[in-house]
Amino acid sequence: MDLERILFSQGFGSRRQCRAIIAAGRVRIGGEILTDPAAGFPLLSPLDFEVDGESWRYREKAYLALNKPAGYECSRDPQHHLSVFHLLPPQLTTRGVQCVGRLDQDTTGLLLLSDDGAFVHAFTSPKRKVPKVYLATTRHPIDDAQLAALRDGVLLHGESKPSAALAAHQRDERLLELTVLEGKYHQVKRMVAAAGNRVEKLHRERIGGFELPATLTEGQWCWLDEAELAALRRE
Ligand code: URA
């Protein structure tokens, strides 16, 4: 693939902007400055390049995990808070990365993002029930009746069928671990409310077989490798 197309596909701007970046001597591969937009590179093995001294690897599709802090909306066009896209390099937004499902602005933890439409659809489709593990800090102590209600199913306002948690465990007096398969609007908060308690803080810890990496501090993101993508699909 030629250098201009490589930069374009990775979100460095329009074709014209990518040509200008290359012509200005801002791109290096293997330490060498390249100024020819038509220079070709095989993409069979990973291609690493630098733009303005920053390292990148060519990726046909982008898959990433963000440790979402509170106070960020999962939208490019946020209404009241900052956007999670402010936490990512602009190249990722330009190449069309989107949130894989949404977390509320006050929810923290694991958020996946990708520009692979099939992947986004697979993980957000109501048909494909991917387990998601949340930690909810509750206002009142959790009791057995609440846990049983969450496991057996609670009727959410405006729904005709009850929503049941795949698993509900008490980790501490007011700390609930809840595994849900669906991703309805305010799902966990509404379920906990229907069970007679209230969520004060919510954190997503895991999706499928992939857990938020302990090394990823709030606001940080990382690329997902093949093994992590396989773990995600492991339910
Ligand atoms: N359930 C909620 O209530 N909020 C979230 O952000 C995610 C799941």
mmCIF file of C-alpha atoms and ligand atoms in Angstrom:
data_model
loop_
_atom_site.group_PDB
_atom_site.id
_atom_site.type_symbol
_atom_site.label_atom_id
_atom_site.label_comp_id
_atom_site.label_asym_id
_atom_site.label_seq_id
_atom_site.Cartn_x
_atom_site.Cartn_y
_atom_site.Cartn_z
ATOM 1 C CA MET A 1 0.000 0.000 0.000
ATOM 2 C CA ASP A 2 1.365 3.464 -0.754
ATOM 3 C CA LEU A 3 2.297 5.815 2.056
ATOM 4 C CA GLU A 4 -0.444 8.316 1.286
ATOM 5 C CA ARG A 5 -3.119 5.620 1.536
ATOM 6 C CA ILE A 6 -1.559 4.240 4.709
ATOM 7 C CA LEU A 7 -1.788 7.606 6.448
ATOM 8 C CA PHE A 8 -5.282 8.219 5.071
ATOM 9 C CA SER A 9 -6.544 4.828 6.297
ATOM 10 C CA GLN A 10 -5.144 5.489 9.774
ATOM 11 C CA GLY A 11 -7.018 8.772 10.180
ATOM 12 C CA PHE A 12 -4.344 11.381 9.424
ATOM 13 C CA GLY A 13 -6.775 13.485 7.390
ATOM 14 C CA SER A 14 -7.857 13.837 3.784
ATOM 15 C CA ARG A 15 -5.696 12.480 0.967
ATOM 16 C CA ARG A 16 -4.426 16.013 0.360
ATOM 17 C CA GLN A 17 -3.575 16.507 4.023
ATOM 18 C CA CYS A 18 -1.760 13.151 4.103
ATOM 19 C CA ARG A 19 0.273 14.083 0.995
ATOM 20 C CA ALA A 20 1.221 17.373 2.673
ATOM 21 C CA ILE A 21 2.286 15.608 5.898
ATOM 22 C CA ILE A 22 4.536 13.282 3.872
ATOM 23 C CA ALA A 23 5.948 16.035 1.636
ATOM 24 C CA ALA A 24 6.815 18.082 4.737
ATOM 25 C CA GLY A 25 9.133 15.283 5.920
ATOM 26 C CA ARG A 26 7.053 14.514 9.006
ATOM 27 C CA VAL A 27 6.895 10.744 8.419
ATOM 28 C CA ARG A 28 9.626 8.255 9.279
ATOM 29 C CA ILE A 29 9.821 4.509 8.803
ATOM 30 C CA GLY A 30 12.747 2.624 10.343
ATOM 31 C CA GLY A 31 14.254 5.990 11.310
ATOM 32 C CA GLU A 32 14.302 7.209 7.695
ATOM 33 C CA ILE A 33 12.361 10.314 6.622
ATOM 34 C CA LEU A 34 10.074 9.565 3.669
ATOM 35 C CA THR A 35 8.832 12.313 1.387
ATOM 36 C CA ASP A 36 7.324 10.283 -1.470
ATOM 37 C CA PRO A 37 3.554 9.719 -1.008
ATOM 38 C CA ALA A 38 3.707 6.947 -3.632
ATOM 39 C CA ALA A 39 6.339 4.883 -1.777
ATOM 40 C CA GLY A 40 4.847 1.383 -1.370
ATOM 41 C CA PHE A 41 4.952 -0.877 1.682
ATOM 42 C CA PRO A 42 3.820 -4.481 2.080
ATOM 43 C CA LEU A 43 1.434 -4.915 4.991
ATOM 44 C CA LEU A 44 2.051 -8.588 5.589
ATOM 45 C CA SER A 45 4.016 -7.964 8.770
ATOM 46 C CA PRO A 46 3.255 -5.115 11.193
ATOM 47 C CA LEU A 47 4.248 -1.748 9.741
ATOM 48 C CA ASP A 48 5.467 0.758 12.321
ATOM 49 C CA PHE A 49 5.853 4.402 11.398
ATOM 50 C CA GLU A 50 6.294 7.759 13.075
ATOM 51 C CA VAL A 51 4.463 10.993 12.406
ATOM 52 C CA ASP A 52 5.947 14.064 14.089
ATOM 53 C CA GLY A 53 7.961 11.709 16.307
ATOM 54 C CA GLU A 54 4.897 9.807 17.529
ATOM 55 C CA SER A 55 4.870 6.051 16.935
ATOM 56 C CA TRP A 56 2.010 4.304 15.154
ATOM 57 C CA ARG A 57 1.381 0.815 13.841
ATOM 58 C CA TYR A 58 -0.736 0.261 10.736
ATOM 59 C CA ARG A 59 -3.981 -1.448 11.719
ATOM 60 C CA GLU A 60 -6.600 -2.447 9.183
ATOM 61 C CA LYS A 61 -9.241 -2.120 11.899
ATOM 62 C CA ALA A 62 -9.004 -0.405 15.262
ATOM 63 C CA TYR A 63 -10.077 -2.186 18.457
ATOM 64 C CA LEU A 64 -9.457 -0.453 21.745
ATOM 65 C CA ALA A 65 -10.393 -0.459 25.390
ATOM 66 C CA LEU A 66 -10.784 2.725 27.421
ATOM 67 C CA ASN A 67 -10.979 2.995 31.194
ATOM 68 C CA LYS A 68 -13.782 5.541 31.156
ATOM 69 C CA PRO A 69 -13.749 8.116 33.934
ATOM 70 C CA ALA A 70 -16.945 9.635 35.344
ATOM 71 C CA GLY A 71 -18.057 12.866 33.709
ATOM 72 C CA TYR A 72 -17.626 11.783 30.081
ATOM 73 C CA GLU A 73 -20.389 11.042 27.591
ATOM 74 C CA CYS A 74 -20.192 8.210 25.047
ATOM 75 C CA SER A 75 -21.075 10.558 22.225
ATOM 76 C CA ARG A 76 -19.201 12.623 19.662
ATOM 77 C CA ASP A 77 -21.651 15.412 20.298
ATOM 78 C CA PRO A 78 -22.017 15.509 24.096
ATOM 79 C CA GLN A 79 -24.844 17.493 25.685
ATOM 80 C CA HIS A 80 -23.551 18.353 29.161
ATOM 81 C CA HIS A 81 -20.115 16.842 29.671
ATOM 82 C CA LEU A 82 -16.924 16.129 27.803
ATOM 83 C CA SER A 83 -16.884 13.410 25.169
ATOM 84 C CA VAL A 84 -14.925 10.167 25.638
ATOM 85 C CA PHE A 85 -13.434 11.014 22.241
ATOM 86 C CA HIS A 86 -11.496 13.803 23.962
ATOM 87 C CA LEU A 87 -9.504 11.029 25.640
ATOM 88 C CA LEU A 88 -8.361 9.544 22.309
ATOM 89 C CA PRO A 89 -5.962 10.788 19.624
ATOM 90 C CA PRO A 90 -7.926 12.665 16.922
ATOM 91 C CA GLN A 91 -6.750 10.153 14.286
ATOM 92 C CA LEU A 92 -9.019 7.546 15.865
ATOM 93 C CA THR A 93 -12.054 9.798 15.578
ATOM 94 C CA THR A 94 -11.140 10.683 11.973
ATOM 95 C CA ARG A 95 -10.953 7.025 11.007
ATOM 96 C CA GLY A 96 -14.460 6.469 12.375
ATOM 97 C CA VAL A 97 -13.905 4.762 15.710
ATOM 98 C CA GLN A 98 -17.168 4.555 17.665
ATOM 99 C CA CYS A 99 -18.270 3.353 21.088
ATOM 100 C CA VAL A 100 -19.327 -0.283 21.323
ATOM 101 C CA GLY A 101 -22.475 0.350 23.357
ATOM 102 C CA ARG A 102 -22.710 3.191 25.844
ATOM 103 C CA LEU A 103 -21.983 3.820 29.469
ATOM 104 C CA ASP A 104 -23.772 6.593 31.363
ATOM 105 C CA GLN A 105 -21.716 9.737 31.914
ATOM 106 C CA ASP A 106 -21.298 8.868 35.615
ATOM 107 C CA THR A 107 -20.387 5.187 34.987
ATOM 108 C CA THR A 108 -16.693 4.286 35.018
ATOM 109 C CA GLY A 109 -14.704 1.373 33.641
ATOM 110 C CA LEU A 110 -14.431 -0.767 30.546
ATOM 111 C CA LEU A 111 -15.581 0.820 27.296
ATOM 112 C CA LEU A 112 -14.747 -0.767 23.945
ATOM 113 C CA LEU A 113 -14.319 1.290 20.809
ATOM 114 C CA SER A 114 -13.832 0.220 17.207
ATOM 115 C CA ASP A 115 -14.201 1.227 13.568
ATOM 116 C CA ASP A 116 -15.184 -2.337 12.619
ATOM 117 C CA GLY A 117 -18.933 -2.100 11.990
ATOM 118 C CA ALA A 118 -19.464 -5.871 12.222
ATOM 119 C CA PHE A 119 -17.682 -5.981 15.581
ATOM 120 C CA VAL A 120 -19.694 -3.034 16.944
ATOM 121 C CA HIS A 121 -22.912 -4.665 15.770
ATOM 122 C CA ALA A 122 -21.982 -8.076 17.206
ATOM 123 C CA PHE A 123 -21.338 -6.636 20.652
ATOM 124 C CA THR A 124 -24.345 -4.326 20.760
ATOM 125 C CA SER A 125 -26.987 -6.467 19.072
ATOM 126 C CA PRO A 126 -29.729 -7.433 21.558
ATOM 127 C CA LYS A 127 -29.745 -10.879 19.904
ATOM 128 C CA ARG A 128 -26.146 -11.612 20.846
ATOM 129 C CA LYS A 129 -26.220 -11.742 24.619
ATOM 130 C CA VAL A 130 -22.713 -10.855 25.794
ATOM 131 C CA PRO A 131 -22.253 -10.985 29.583
ATOM 132 C CA LYS A 132 -21.162 -7.700 31.122
ATOM 133 C CA VAL A 133 -19.986 -7.546 34.724
ATOM 134 C CA TYR A 134 -20.706 -4.394 36.732
ATOM 135 C CA LEU A 135 -19.760 -3.347 40.239
ATOM 136 C CA ALA A 136 -22.482 -1.242 41.799
ATOM 137 C CA THR A 137 -22.026 0.660 45.039
ATOM 138 C CA THR A 138 -25.475 0.893 46.556
ATOM 139 C CA ARG A 139 -27.030 3.472 48.850
ATOM 140 C CA HIS A 140 -28.470 0.865 51.251
ATOM 141 C CA PRO A 141 -27.020 -2.445 52.456
ATOM 142 C CA ILE A 142 -27.735 -5.267 50.024
ATOM 143 C CA ASP A 143 -29.895 -8.092 51.332
ATOM 144 C CA ASP A 144 -30.775 -11.612 50.208
ATOM 145 C CA ALA A 145 -34.214 -10.600 48.994
ATOM 146 C CA GLN A 146 -32.667 -8.040 46.649
ATOM 147 C CA LEU A 147 -30.141 -10.575 45.339
ATOM 148 C CA ALA A 148 -32.919 -13.114 44.758
ATOM 149 C CA ALA A 149 -35.057 -10.508 42.973
ATOM 150 C CA LEU A 150 -32.155 -9.572 40.693
ATOM 151 C CA ARG A 151 -31.473 -13.218 39.841
ATOM 152 C CA ASP A 152 -35.144 -14.147 39.371
ATOM 153 C CA GLY A 153 -35.935 -11.045 37.335
ATOM 154 C CA VAL A 154 -37.370 -7.614 38.040
ATOM 155 C CA LEU A 155 -39.892 -5.745 35.955
ATOM 156 C CA LEU A 156 -38.468 -2.475 34.680
ATOM 157 C CA HIS A 157 -40.723 0.495 34.143
ATOM 158 C CA GLY A 158 -42.172 0.391 30.634
ATOM 159 C CA GLU A 159 -41.073 -3.216 29.939
ATOM 160 C CA SER A 160 -43.386 -6.171 29.518
ATOM 161 C CA LYS A 161 -40.906 -8.912 30.435
ATOM 162 C CA PRO A 162 -38.777 -9.089 33.602
ATOM 163 C CA SER A 163 -34.998 -8.543 33.368
ATOM 164 C CA ALA A 164 -32.899 -11.076 35.239
ATOM 165 C CA ALA A 165 -29.220 -10.899 36.101
ATOM 166 C CA LEU A 166 -27.095 -13.833 34.966
ATOM 167 C CA ALA A 167 -25.381 -13.559 38.359
ATOM 168 C CA ALA A 168 -25.696 -11.302 41.407
ATOM 169 C CA HIS A 169 -23.189 -11.482 44.252
ATOM 170 C CA GLN A 170 -22.621 -9.335 47.272
ATOM 171 C CA ARG A 171 -18.935 -8.359 47.486
ATOM 172 C CA ASP A 172 -19.364 -6.086 50.475
ATOM 173 C CA GLU A 173 -22.188 -4.624 52.545
ATOM 174 C CA ARG A 174 -22.994 -2.097 49.810
ATOM 175 C CA LEU A 175 -21.021 -3.507 46.892
ATOM 176 C CA LEU A 176 -22.881 -5.596 44.353
ATOM 177 C CA GLU A 177 -21.407 -7.583 41.465
ATOM 178 C CA LEU A 178 -24.001 -7.937 38.767
ATOM 179 C CA THR A 179 -23.666 -9.798 35.468
ATOM 180 C CA VAL A 180 -26.201 -8.824 32.828
ATOM 181 C CA LEU A 181 -26.701 -9.977 29.268
ATOM 182 C CA GLU A 182 -28.697 -7.062 27.937
ATOM 183 C CA GLY A 183 -27.662 -3.462 27.431
ATOM 184 C CA LYS A 184 -30.865 -1.495 27.916
ATOM 185 C CA TYR A 185 -30.867 2.188 28.851
ATOM 186 C CA HIS A 186 -29.779 2.554 32.525
ATOM 187 C CA GLN A 187 -30.158 -1.213 32.788
ATOM 188 C CA VAL A 188 -28.254 -1.804 36.028
ATOM 189 C CA LYS A 189 -29.531 1.312 37.786
ATOM 190 C CA ARG A 190 -33.115 0.432 36.883
ATOM 191 C CA MET A 191 -32.719 -3.209 37.923
ATOM 192 C CA VAL A 192 -31.229 -2.289 41.288
ATOM 193 C CA ALA A 193 -33.966 0.300 41.837
ATOM 194 C CA ALA A 194 -36.624 -2.280 40.953
ATOM 195 C CA ALA A 195 -35.066 -4.631 43.518
ATOM 196 C CA GLY A 196 -35.482 -1.961 46.212
ATOM 197 C CA ASN A 197 -32.058 -0.335 46.400
ATOM 198 C CA ARG A 198 -30.259 2.474 44.572
ATOM 199 C CA VAL A 199 -26.987 2.656 42.627
ATOM 200 C CA GLU A 200 -24.685 5.400 43.864
ATOM 201 C CA LYS A 201 -21.651 4.436 41.782
ATOM 202 C CA LEU A 202 -21.324 2.110 38.809
ATOM 203 C CA HIS A 203 -18.239 0.561 37.257
ATOM 204 C CA ARG A 204 -17.969 -1.939 34.382
ATOM 205 C CA GLU A 205 -15.312 -4.518 35.066
ATOM 206 C CA ARG A 206 -15.652 -7.076 32.307
ATOM 207 C CA ILE A 207 -17.182 -7.791 28.898
ATOM 208 C CA GLY A 208 -17.303 -11.431 27.786
ATOM 209 C CA GLY A 209 -14.014 -12.973 28.895
ATOM 210 C CA PHE A 210 -12.119 -9.674 28.835
ATOM 211 C CA GLU A 211 -11.468 -7.795 32.053
ATOM 212 C CA LEU A 212 -10.473 -4.140 32.277
ATOM 213 C CA PRO A 213 -6.653 -4.327 32.543
ATOM 214 C CA ALA A 214 -5.464 -3.338 36.031
ATOM 215 C CA THR A 215 -2.639 -1.357 34.393
ATOM 216 C CA LEU A 216 -5.083 0.930 32.572
ATOM 217 C CA THR A 217 -5.691 3.917 34.826
ATOM 218 C CA GLU A 218 -8.803 6.090 34.493
ATOM 219 C CA GLY A 219 -8.798 7.994 31.221
ATOM 220 C CA GLN A 220 -6.199 5.703 29.617
ATOM 221 C CA TRP A 221 -6.847 3.536 26.565
ATOM 222 C CA CYS A 222 -5.014 0.640 24.889
ATOM 223 C CA TRP A 223 -5.137 -1.271 21.618
ATOM 224 C CA LEU A 224 -6.609 -4.761 21.877
ATOM 225 C CA ASP A 225 -4.493 -7.601 20.503
ATOM 226 C CA GLU A 226 -5.718 -10.864 19.003
ATOM 227 C CA ALA A 227 -5.640 -12.708 22.340
ATOM 228 C CA GLU A 228 -7.731 -9.983 23.976
ATOM 229 C CA LEU A 229 -10.225 -10.001 21.118
ATOM 230 C CA ALA A 230 -10.490 -13.776 21.489
ATOM 231 C CA ALA A 231 -11.057 -13.335 25.253
ATOM 232 C CA LEU A 232 -13.846 -10.862 24.539
ATOM 233 C CA ARG A 233 -15.623 -13.421 22.400
ATOM 234 C CA ARG A 234 -15.230 -16.061 25.109
ATOM 235 C CA GLU A 235 -18.397 -15.877 27.082
HETATM 236 N N1 URA B 1 -26.361 0.139 33.337
HETATM 237 C C1 URA B 1 -26.566 1.401 33.765
HETATM 238 O O1 URA B 1 -27.514 1.681 34.491
HETATM 239 N N2 URA B 1 -25.681 2.339 33.370
HETATM 240 C C2 URA B 1 -24.595 2.079 32.613
HETATM 241 O O2 URA B 1 -23.808 2.986 32.308
HETATM 242 C C3 URA B 1 -24.402 0.759 32.182
HETATM 243 C C4 URA B 1 -25.308 -0.201 32.560
#
